[in-house]
Amino acid sequence: MTRIDDTFARLKAEGRKAFVAYVMAGDPEFDTSREIVLGLPAAGVDIIELGLPFTDPMADGPTIQLAGQRALSKGQTLDKTLQIARDLRDTGDQTPIVLMGYYNPIFSRGVETFLRQAKEAGIDGLIVVDLPPEEDAELCLPAQAAGLNFIRLATPTTDDRRLPKVLQNTSGFVYYVSITGITGAAAAQAGDVGPEVARIKAATDLPVIVGFGIRTPETARAIAQVADGAVVGSAIVSEIAQGRSPSEVLAFVRSLAEGAHAA
């Protein structure tokens, strides 16, 4: 059992849905990013997705692309990203942290070294969007052997033939991408998402969390009503891009969390 598994078990016992927040590590710079991450649990976040900045983020829209560029321009690195996770753990907080990004920085570090460092820093799971199930031996299986969840994305184009392959070796939860396209491209619609979530849940016992296109507390609530929880990323990153203070960003996050938890 990982912290992610424990969190979903607790939420289920409480009859609540999960709220997952994504922020880019190092955006707009290290100290502000660190302050925001450390404040997320108190803002009602059940699981933190910590973005690892990368120069070629092919699955991300302009908002998160620019966040990665800002972070990299300020010297954000893999080591500094792990340091943010380590700092949260040093406070004693046990909120699960999922590191989300691309394989290149991990491959460059070396899988064995990276997994050891991630585990030591308090990372609980990985979302690596450019490693399909056919490449599970690269990172997915070693990560699970190291005690980290490997979380896979399903999309509107994941048909019934492809779905079993996507679910193979997935753990922690399934991340359902509510729209076809990049992050921040469109608004999620609960009426469209509900049947897809039901289809995925019929094929797995894992929780199904929905992300992409959720920008308001109302949408977070509507999506959480038809899934096991909601993920918000671009809307939070947009607040940071507009120069909001950490307290203002966290107040916005709290409103989203309250929406999801009201489902």
PDB file of C-alpha atoms in Angstrom:
ATOM      1  CA  MET A   1       0.000   0.000   0.000  1.00  0.00           C
ATOM      2  CA  THR A   2       1.340   3.401  -1.002  1.00  0.00           C
ATOM      3  CA  ARG A   3       0.283   6.800   0.302  1.00  0.00           C
ATOM      4  CA  ILE A   4      -1.858   7.077  -2.838  1.00  0.00           C
ATOM      5  CA  ASP A   5      -3.644   3.818  -2.039  1.00  0.00           C
ATOM      6  CA  ASP A   6      -4.122   4.917   1.566  1.00  0.00           C
ATOM      7  CA  THR A   7      -5.567   8.258   0.480  1.00  0.00           C
ATOM      8  CA  PHE A   8      -8.188   6.712  -1.779  1.00  0.00           C
ATOM      9  CA  ALA A   9      -9.115   4.160   0.875  1.00  0.00           C
ATOM     10  CA  ARG A  10      -9.614   6.971   3.393  1.00  0.00           C
ATOM     11  CA  LEU A  11     -11.636   9.103   0.982  1.00  0.00           C
ATOM     12  CA  LYS A  12     -13.857   6.151   0.104  1.00  0.00           C
ATOM     13  CA  ALA A  13     -14.486   5.451   3.775  1.00  0.00           C
ATOM     14  CA  GLU A  14     -15.398   9.114   4.245  1.00  0.00           C
ATOM     15  CA  GLY A  15     -17.665   9.131   1.180  1.00  0.00           C
ATOM     16  CA  ARG A  16     -15.629  11.903  -0.447  1.00  0.00           C
ATOM     17  CA  LYS A  17     -14.080  12.458  -3.838  1.00  0.00           C
ATOM     18  CA  ALA A  18     -10.434  13.349  -4.399  1.00  0.00           C
ATOM     19  CA  PHE A  19      -9.079  16.712  -5.413  1.00  0.00           C
ATOM     20  CA  VAL A  20      -5.743  16.607  -7.229  1.00  0.00           C
ATOM     21  CA  ALA A  21      -3.768  19.782  -7.962  1.00  0.00           C
ATOM     22  CA  TYR A  22      -0.986  20.157 -10.507  1.00  0.00           C
ATOM     23  CA  VAL A  23       1.739  22.771 -10.264  1.00  0.00           C
ATOM     24  CA  MET A  24       4.970  23.105 -12.205  1.00  0.00           C
ATOM     25  CA  ALA A  25       8.014  22.794  -9.962  1.00  0.00           C
ATOM     26  CA  GLY A  26      10.086  25.965 -10.049  1.00  0.00           C
ATOM     27  CA  ASP A  27       7.356  28.205 -11.514  1.00  0.00           C
ATOM     28  CA  PRO A  28       7.721  31.164 -11.367  1.00  0.00           C
ATOM     29  CA  GLU A  29      10.913  30.449  -9.432  1.00  0.00           C
ATOM     30  CA  PHE A  30      12.020  27.983  -6.770  1.00  0.00           C
ATOM     31  CA  ASP A  31      11.080  29.779  -3.531  1.00  0.00           C
ATOM     32  CA  THR A  32       7.571  30.782  -4.632  1.00  0.00           C
ATOM     33  CA  SER A  33       6.926  27.350  -6.102  1.00  0.00           C
ATOM     34  CA  ARG A  34       8.096  25.692  -2.903  1.00  0.00           C
ATOM     35  CA  GLU A  35       5.818  27.926  -0.807  1.00  0.00           C
ATOM     36  CA  ILE A  36       2.817  27.051  -2.960  1.00  0.00           C
ATOM     37  CA  VAL A  37       3.495  23.300  -2.848  1.00  0.00           C
ATOM     38  CA  LEU A  38       3.936  23.321   0.914  1.00  0.00           C
ATOM     39  CA  GLY A  39       0.594  25.129   1.229  1.00  0.00           C
ATOM     40  CA  LEU A  40      -1.410  22.745  -0.958  1.00  0.00           C
ATOM     41  CA  PRO A  41      -2.371  20.201   1.739  1.00  0.00           C
ATOM     42  CA  ALA A  42      -3.873  22.897   3.962  1.00  0.00           C
ATOM     43  CA  ALA A  43      -5.780  24.185   0.918  1.00  0.00           C
ATOM     44  CA  GLY A  44      -7.600  20.850   0.681  1.00  0.00           C
ATOM     45  CA  VAL A  45      -5.482  19.060  -1.896  1.00  0.00           C
ATOM     46  CA  ASP A  46      -5.608  15.280  -1.524  1.00  0.00           C
ATOM     47  CA  ILE A  47      -2.862  14.457  -4.051  1.00  0.00           C
ATOM     48  CA  ILE A  48      -0.184  16.786  -5.421  1.00  0.00           C
ATOM     49  CA  GLU A  49       0.951  16.461  -9.031  1.00  0.00           C
ATOM     50  CA  LEU A  50       4.371  18.051  -9.247  1.00  0.00           C
ATOM     51  CA  GLY A  51       5.392  18.918 -12.780  1.00  0.00           C
ATOM     52  CA  LEU A  52       8.971  18.237 -13.829  1.00  0.00           C
ATOM     53  CA  PRO A  53       9.887  20.968 -16.352  1.00  0.00           C
ATOM     54  CA  PHE A  54      11.106  19.765 -19.731  1.00  0.00           C
ATOM     55  CA  THR A  55      12.125  21.533 -22.922  1.00  0.00           C
ATOM     56  CA  ASP A  56       9.734  19.631 -25.223  1.00  0.00           C
ATOM     57  CA  PRO A  57       6.427  19.057 -23.379  1.00  0.00           C
ATOM     58  CA  MET A  58       4.444  17.598 -26.264  1.00  0.00           C
ATOM     59  CA  ALA A  59       1.252  16.802 -24.313  1.00  0.00           C
ATOM     60  CA  ASP A  60       0.942  20.235 -22.732  1.00  0.00           C
ATOM     61  CA  GLY A  61      -0.782  23.351 -23.954  1.00  0.00           C
ATOM     62  CA  PRO A  62       0.672  26.866 -23.946  1.00  0.00           C
ATOM     63  CA  THR A  63      -0.094  27.538 -20.275  1.00  0.00           C
ATOM     64  CA  ILE A  64       1.957  24.645 -18.928  1.00  0.00           C
ATOM     65  CA  GLN A  65       4.552  24.940 -21.683  1.00  0.00           C
ATOM     66  CA  LEU A  66       5.226  28.514 -20.586  1.00  0.00           C
ATOM     67  CA  ALA A  67       5.326  27.435 -16.936  1.00  0.00           C
ATOM     68  CA  GLY A  68       8.037  24.936 -17.798  1.00  0.00           C
ATOM     69  CA  GLN A  69       9.961  27.575 -19.707  1.00  0.00           C
ATOM     70  CA  ARG A  70       9.757  29.979 -16.774  1.00  0.00           C
ATOM     71  CA  ALA A  71      10.965  27.292 -14.394  1.00  0.00           C
ATOM     72  CA  LEU A  72      13.852  26.242 -16.617  1.00  0.00           C
ATOM     73  CA  SER A  73      14.887  29.862 -17.180  1.00  0.00           C
ATOM     74  CA  LYS A  74      15.182  30.253 -13.404  1.00  0.00           C
ATOM     75  CA  GLY A  75      17.413  27.189 -13.138  1.00  0.00           C
ATOM     76  CA  GLN A  76      14.896  24.536 -12.072  1.00  0.00           C
ATOM     77  CA  THR A  77      16.350  21.026 -12.257  1.00  0.00           C
ATOM     78  CA  LEU A  78      15.366  17.486 -11.380  1.00  0.00           C
ATOM     79  CA  ASP A  79      17.329  17.789  -8.137  1.00  0.00           C
ATOM     80  CA  LYS A  80      15.532  21.005  -7.173  1.00  0.00           C
ATOM     81  CA  THR A  81      12.190  19.393  -8.002  1.00  0.00           C
ATOM     82  CA  LEU A  82      12.955  16.472  -5.709  1.00  0.00           C
ATOM     83  CA  GLN A  83      14.038  18.987  -3.062  1.00  0.00           C
ATOM     84  CA  ILE A  84      10.549  20.500  -3.022  1.00  0.00           C
ATOM     85  CA  ALA A  85       9.115  17.040  -2.349  1.00  0.00           C
ATOM     86  CA  ARG A  86      11.723  16.452   0.337  1.00  0.00           C
ATOM     87  CA  ASP A  87      10.867  19.763   1.992  1.00  0.00           C
ATOM     88  CA  LEU A  88       7.176  18.811   2.172  1.00  0.00           C
ATOM     89  CA  ARG A  89       8.078  15.502   3.770  1.00  0.00           C
ATOM     90  CA  ASP A  90      10.322  17.315   6.256  1.00  0.00           C
ATOM     91  CA  THR A  91       7.211  19.091   7.573  1.00  0.00           C
ATOM     92  CA  GLY A  92       5.726  15.681   8.391  1.00  0.00           C
ATOM     93  CA  ASP A  93       2.956  16.018   5.831  1.00  0.00           C
ATOM     94  CA  GLN A  94       1.995  12.734   4.160  1.00  0.00           C
ATOM     95  CA  THR A  95      -0.006  14.054   1.193  1.00  0.00           C
ATOM     96  CA  PRO A  96       0.887  11.862  -1.806  1.00  0.00           C
ATOM     97  CA  ILE A  97       3.109  13.426  -4.457  1.00  0.00           C
ATOM     98  CA  VAL A  98       2.960  12.292  -8.077  1.00  0.00           C
ATOM     99  CA  LEU A  99       5.829  13.445 -10.268  1.00  0.00           C
ATOM    100  CA  MET A 100       4.481  14.232 -13.726  1.00  0.00           C
ATOM    101  CA  GLY A 101       6.591  14.783 -16.792  1.00  0.00           C
ATOM    102  CA  TYR A 102       8.562  13.175 -19.583  1.00  0.00           C
ATOM    103  CA  TYR A 103      11.048  10.345 -19.791  1.00  0.00           C
ATOM    104  CA  ASN A 104      14.110  12.217 -21.059  1.00  0.00           C
ATOM    105  CA  PRO A 105      15.230  13.747 -17.715  1.00  0.00           C
ATOM    106  CA  ILE A 106      14.710  10.379 -16.011  1.00  0.00           C
ATOM    107  CA  PHE A 107      16.597   8.490 -18.697  1.00  0.00           C
ATOM    108  CA  SER A 108      19.425  11.025 -18.498  1.00  0.00           C
ATOM    109  CA  ARG A 109      19.700  10.537 -14.738  1.00  0.00           C
ATOM    110  CA  GLY A 110      19.523   6.754 -15.054  1.00  0.00           C
ATOM    111  CA  VAL A 111      16.400   4.842 -14.051  1.00  0.00           C
ATOM    112  CA  GLU A 112      17.888   3.079 -11.021  1.00  0.00           C
ATOM    113  CA  THR A 113      19.421   6.272  -9.644  1.00  0.00           C
ATOM    114  CA  PHE A 114      16.288   8.303 -10.334  1.00  0.00           C
ATOM    115  CA  LEU A 115      13.976   5.818  -8.637  1.00  0.00           C
ATOM    116  CA  ARG A 116      16.171   5.661  -5.565  1.00  0.00           C
ATOM    117  CA  GLN A 117      16.327   9.445  -5.319  1.00  0.00           C
ATOM    118  CA  ALA A 118      12.600   9.860  -5.958  1.00  0.00           C
ATOM    119  CA  LYS A 119      11.713   7.334  -3.285  1.00  0.00           C
ATOM    120  CA  GLU A 120      14.074   8.963  -0.797  1.00  0.00           C
ATOM    121  CA  ALA A 121      12.559  12.375  -1.556  1.00  0.00           C
ATOM    122  CA  GLY A 122       9.047  11.129  -0.783  1.00  0.00           C
ATOM    123  CA  ILE A 123       7.628  10.766  -4.290  1.00  0.00           C
ATOM    124  CA  ASP A 124       4.746   8.278  -4.348  1.00  0.00           C
ATOM    125  CA  GLY A 125       3.915   7.890  -8.012  1.00  0.00           C
ATOM    126  CA  LEU A 126       4.893   8.767 -11.562  1.00  0.00           C
ATOM    127  CA  ILE A 127       3.012   9.953 -14.631  1.00  0.00           C
ATOM    128  CA  VAL A 128       5.318   9.811 -17.634  1.00  0.00           C
ATOM    129  CA  VAL A 129       3.225  10.715 -20.626  1.00  0.00           C
ATOM    130  CA  ASP A 130       5.594   9.679 -23.390  1.00  0.00           C
ATOM    131  CA  LEU A 131       6.116   6.075 -22.263  1.00  0.00           C
ATOM    132  CA  PRO A 132       3.357   3.825 -23.683  1.00  0.00           C
ATOM    133  CA  PRO A 133       2.523   0.420 -22.170  1.00  0.00           C
ATOM    134  CA  GLU A 134       4.716  -1.252 -24.778  1.00  0.00           C
ATOM    135  CA  GLU A 135       7.702   0.305 -22.972  1.00  0.00           C
ATOM    136  CA  ASP A 136       6.775  -0.864 -19.455  1.00  0.00           C
ATOM    137  CA  ALA A 137      10.156  -2.499 -18.952  1.00  0.00           C
ATOM    138  CA  GLU A 138      11.844   0.911 -19.289  1.00  0.00           C
ATOM    139  CA  LEU A 139      10.371   2.521 -16.173  1.00  0.00           C
ATOM    140  CA  CYS A 140       6.908   1.264 -15.187  1.00  0.00           C
ATOM    141  CA  LEU A 141       7.955  -2.134 -13.877  1.00  0.00           C
ATOM    142  CA  PRO A 142      11.140  -0.884 -12.156  1.00  0.00           C
ATOM    143  CA  ALA A 143       9.127   1.919 -10.536  1.00  0.00           C
ATOM    144  CA  GLN A 144       6.567  -0.476  -9.137  1.00  0.00           C
ATOM    145  CA  ALA A 145       9.329  -2.758  -7.887  1.00  0.00           C
ATOM    146  CA  ALA A 146      10.736   0.285  -6.070  1.00  0.00           C
ATOM    147  CA  GLY A 147       7.372   0.930  -4.382  1.00  0.00           C
ATOM    148  CA  LEU A 148       6.117   3.772  -6.581  1.00  0.00           C
ATOM    149  CA  ASN A 149       2.774   3.788  -8.352  1.00  0.00           C
ATOM    150  CA  PHE A 150       2.891   4.143 -12.118  1.00  0.00           C
ATOM    151  CA  ILE A 151      -0.193   6.008 -13.273  1.00  0.00           C
ATOM    152  CA  ARG A 152      -1.407   5.758 -16.839  1.00  0.00           C
ATOM    153  CA  LEU A 153      -3.569   8.110 -18.863  1.00  0.00           C
ATOM    154  CA  ALA A 154      -6.693   7.009 -20.740  1.00  0.00           C
ATOM    155  CA  THR A 155      -8.273   9.335 -23.286  1.00  0.00           C
ATOM    156  CA  PRO A 156     -11.455   9.645 -25.361  1.00  0.00           C
ATOM    157  CA  THR A 157      -9.610   7.776 -28.125  1.00  0.00           C
ATOM    158  CA  THR A 158      -8.723   4.808 -25.879  1.00  0.00           C
ATOM    159  CA  ASP A 159     -11.146   2.259 -27.291  1.00  0.00           C
ATOM    160  CA  ASP A 160     -12.129  -1.093 -25.806  1.00  0.00           C
ATOM    161  CA  ARG A 161      -9.376  -2.851 -27.728  1.00  0.00           C
ATOM    162  CA  ARG A 162      -6.669  -0.540 -26.376  1.00  0.00           C
ATOM    163  CA  LEU A 163      -7.999  -0.103 -22.823  1.00  0.00           C
ATOM    164  CA  PRO A 164      -6.744  -3.444 -21.386  1.00  0.00           C
ATOM    165  CA  LYS A 165      -3.225  -2.593 -22.553  1.00  0.00           C
ATOM    166  CA  VAL A 166      -3.428   0.837 -20.930  1.00  0.00           C
ATOM    167  CA  LEU A 167      -4.623  -0.671 -17.655  1.00  0.00           C
ATOM    168  CA  GLN A 168      -1.930  -3.343 -17.674  1.00  0.00           C
ATOM    169  CA  ASN A 169       0.571  -2.617 -14.874  1.00  0.00           C
ATOM    170  CA  THR A 170      -1.179   0.660 -13.993  1.00  0.00           C
ATOM    171  CA  SER A 171      -1.442   1.319 -10.262  1.00  0.00           C
ATOM    172  CA  GLY A 172      -2.577   4.045  -7.866  1.00  0.00           C
ATOM    173  CA  PHE A 173      -5.297   5.446 -10.097  1.00  0.00           C
ATOM    174  CA  VAL A 174      -6.223   5.905 -13.738  1.00  0.00           C
ATOM    175  CA  TYR A 175      -6.030   9.458 -15.058  1.00  0.00           C
ATOM    176  CA  TYR A 176      -8.810  10.002 -17.587  1.00  0.00           C
ATOM    177  CA  VAL A 177      -8.127  12.867 -19.979  1.00  0.00           C
ATOM    178  CA  SER A 178     -11.529  14.430 -20.527  1.00  0.00           C
ATOM    179  CA  ILE A 179     -10.822  16.014 -23.902  1.00  0.00           C
ATOM    180  CA  THR A 180      -8.981  15.161 -27.086  1.00  0.00           C
ATOM    181  CA  GLY A 181      -5.912  17.384 -27.355  1.00  0.00           C
ATOM    182  CA  ILE A 182      -3.452  19.224 -25.162  1.00  0.00           C
ATOM    183  CA  THR A 183      -3.842  20.556 -21.628  1.00  0.00           C
ATOM    184  CA  GLY A 184      -5.991  23.657 -21.274  1.00  0.00           C
ATOM    185  CA  ALA A 185      -7.528  23.244 -24.741  1.00  0.00           C
ATOM    186  CA  ALA A 186     -11.237  22.972 -23.899  1.00  0.00           C
ATOM    187  CA  ALA A 187     -13.734  22.662 -21.076  1.00  0.00           C
ATOM    188  CA  ALA A 188     -14.595  19.293 -19.584  1.00  0.00           C
ATOM    189  CA  GLN A 189     -18.237  18.227 -19.805  1.00  0.00           C
ATOM    190  CA  ALA A 190     -19.589  15.866 -17.146  1.00  0.00           C
ATOM    191  CA  GLY A 191     -22.168  14.502 -19.587  1.00  0.00           C
ATOM    192  CA  ASP A 192     -19.410  13.352 -21.912  1.00  0.00           C
ATOM    193  CA  VAL A 193     -17.085  12.175 -19.152  1.00  0.00           C
ATOM    194  CA  GLY A 194     -19.543  10.082 -17.124  1.00  0.00           C
ATOM    195  CA  PRO A 195     -20.049   7.227 -19.616  1.00  0.00           C
ATOM    196  CA  GLU A 196     -16.312   7.028 -20.299  1.00  0.00           C
ATOM    197  CA  VAL A 197     -15.488   6.818 -16.604  1.00  0.00           C
ATOM    198  CA  ALA A 198     -18.087   4.072 -16.199  1.00  0.00           C
ATOM    199  CA  ARG A 199     -16.537   2.166 -19.108  1.00  0.00           C
ATOM    200  CA  ILE A 200     -13.080   2.349 -17.541  1.00  0.00           C
ATOM    201  CA  LYS A 201     -14.338   1.430 -14.071  1.00  0.00           C
ATOM    202  CA  ALA A 202     -15.994  -1.653 -15.534  1.00  0.00           C
ATOM    203  CA  ALA A 203     -12.514  -2.828 -16.529  1.00  0.00           C
ATOM    204  CA  THR A 204     -10.551  -1.982 -13.360  1.00  0.00           C
ATOM    205  CA  ASP A 205     -10.897  -1.650  -9.602  1.00  0.00           C
ATOM    206  CA  LEU A 206      -8.606   1.388  -9.602  1.00  0.00           C
ATOM    207  CA  PRO A 207     -10.019   4.860  -8.899  1.00  0.00           C
ATOM    208  CA  VAL A 208     -10.575   6.966 -12.017  1.00  0.00           C
ATOM    209  CA  ILE A 209      -9.632  10.631 -11.723  1.00  0.00           C
ATOM    210  CA  VAL A 210     -10.530  13.119 -14.449  1.00  0.00           C
ATOM    211  CA  GLY A 211      -8.355  15.997 -15.613  1.00  0.00           C
ATOM    212  CA  PHE A 212      -7.957  18.515 -18.466  1.00  0.00           C
ATOM    213  CA  GLY A 213     -10.508  21.287 -18.969  1.00  0.00           C
ATOM    214  CA  ILE A 214     -11.491  21.871 -15.317  1.00  0.00           C
ATOM    215  CA  ARG A 215     -11.179  25.535 -14.369  1.00  0.00           C
ATOM    216  CA  THR A 216     -13.899  26.348 -11.830  1.00  0.00           C
ATOM    217  CA  PRO A 217     -15.227  24.946  -8.547  1.00  0.00           C
ATOM    218  CA  GLU A 218     -18.506  24.222 -10.309  1.00  0.00           C
ATOM    219  CA  THR A 219     -16.842  22.121 -12.998  1.00  0.00           C
ATOM    220  CA  ALA A 220     -14.684  20.374 -10.401  1.00  0.00           C
ATOM    221  CA  ARG A 221     -17.852  19.399  -8.548  1.00  0.00           C
ATOM    222  CA  ALA A 222     -19.666  18.252 -11.700  1.00  0.00           C
ATOM    223  CA  ILE A 223     -16.726  16.113 -12.816  1.00  0.00           C
ATOM    224  CA  ALA A 224     -16.149  14.661  -9.341  1.00  0.00           C
ATOM    225  CA  GLN A 225     -19.789  13.596  -9.261  1.00  0.00           C
ATOM    226  CA  VAL A 226     -19.193  11.210 -12.174  1.00  0.00           C
ATOM    227  CA  ALA A 227     -15.658  10.103 -11.240  1.00  0.00           C
ATOM    228  CA  ASP A 228     -13.546   9.389  -8.177  1.00  0.00           C
ATOM    229  CA  GLY A 229     -12.098  12.867  -8.246  1.00  0.00           C
ATOM    230  CA  ALA A 230     -10.927  15.813 -10.319  1.00  0.00           C
ATOM    231  CA  VAL A 231      -7.547  17.185 -11.359  1.00  0.00           C
ATOM    232  CA  VAL A 232      -6.897  20.867 -11.989  1.00  0.00           C
ATOM    233  CA  GLY A 233      -3.654  22.047 -13.529  1.00  0.00           C
ATOM    234  CA  SER A 234      -3.756  24.776 -16.173  1.00  0.00           C
ATOM    235  CA  ALA A 235      -6.181  26.966 -14.216  1.00  0.00           C
ATOM    236  CA  ILE A 236      -3.849  26.948 -11.198  1.00  0.00           C
ATOM    237  CA  VAL A 237      -0.785  27.518 -13.358  1.00  0.00           C
ATOM    238  CA  SER A 238      -2.589  30.475 -14.972  1.00  0.00           C
ATOM    239  CA  GLU A 239      -3.026  32.091 -11.573  1.00  0.00           C
ATOM    240  CA  ILE A 240       0.708  31.742 -10.963  1.00  0.00           C
ATOM    241  CA  ALA A 241       1.470  33.157 -14.432  1.00  0.00           C
ATOM    242  CA  GLN A 242      -0.613  36.236 -13.642  1.00  0.00           C
ATOM    243  CA  GLY A 243       1.663  37.011 -10.707  1.00  0.00           C
ATOM    244  CA  ARG A 244      -0.743  36.068  -7.935  1.00  0.00           C
ATOM    245  CA  SER A 245       0.832  35.742  -4.517  1.00  0.00           C
ATOM    246  CA  PRO A 246       1.129  32.274  -2.977  1.00  0.00           C
ATOM    247  CA  SER A 247      -1.757  33.096  -0.620  1.00  0.00           C
ATOM    248  CA  GLU A 248      -3.946  34.135  -3.553  1.00  0.00           C
ATOM    249  CA  VAL A 249      -3.042  31.002  -5.515  1.00  0.00           C
ATOM    250  CA  LEU A 250      -3.795  28.820  -2.509  1.00  0.00           C
ATOM    251  CA  ALA A 251      -7.142  30.543  -1.937  1.00  0.00           C
ATOM    252  CA  PHE A 252      -8.069  29.686  -5.536  1.00  0.00           C
ATOM    253  CA  VAL A 253      -6.938  26.092  -5.010  1.00  0.00           C
ATOM    254  CA  ARG A 254      -9.059  25.914  -1.864  1.00  0.00           C
ATOM    255  CA  SER A 255     -12.158  26.967  -3.815  1.00  0.00           C
ATOM    256  CA  LEU A 256     -11.520  24.210  -6.364  1.00  0.00           C
ATOM    257  CA  ALA A 257     -10.974  21.641  -3.635  1.00  0.00           C
ATOM    258  CA  GLU A 258     -14.216  22.638  -1.950  1.00  0.00           C
ATOM    259  CA  GLY A 259     -15.998  22.172  -5.261  1.00  0.00           C
ATOM    260  CA  ALA A 260     -14.628  18.664  -5.762  1.00  0.00           C
ATOM    261  CA  HIS A 261     -15.273  17.700  -2.155  1.00  0.00           C
ATOM    262  CA  ALA A 262     -18.885  18.870  -2.415  1.00  0.00           C
ATOM    263  CA  ALA A 263     -19.604  16.210  -5.045  1.00  0.00           C
TER     264      ALA A 263
END
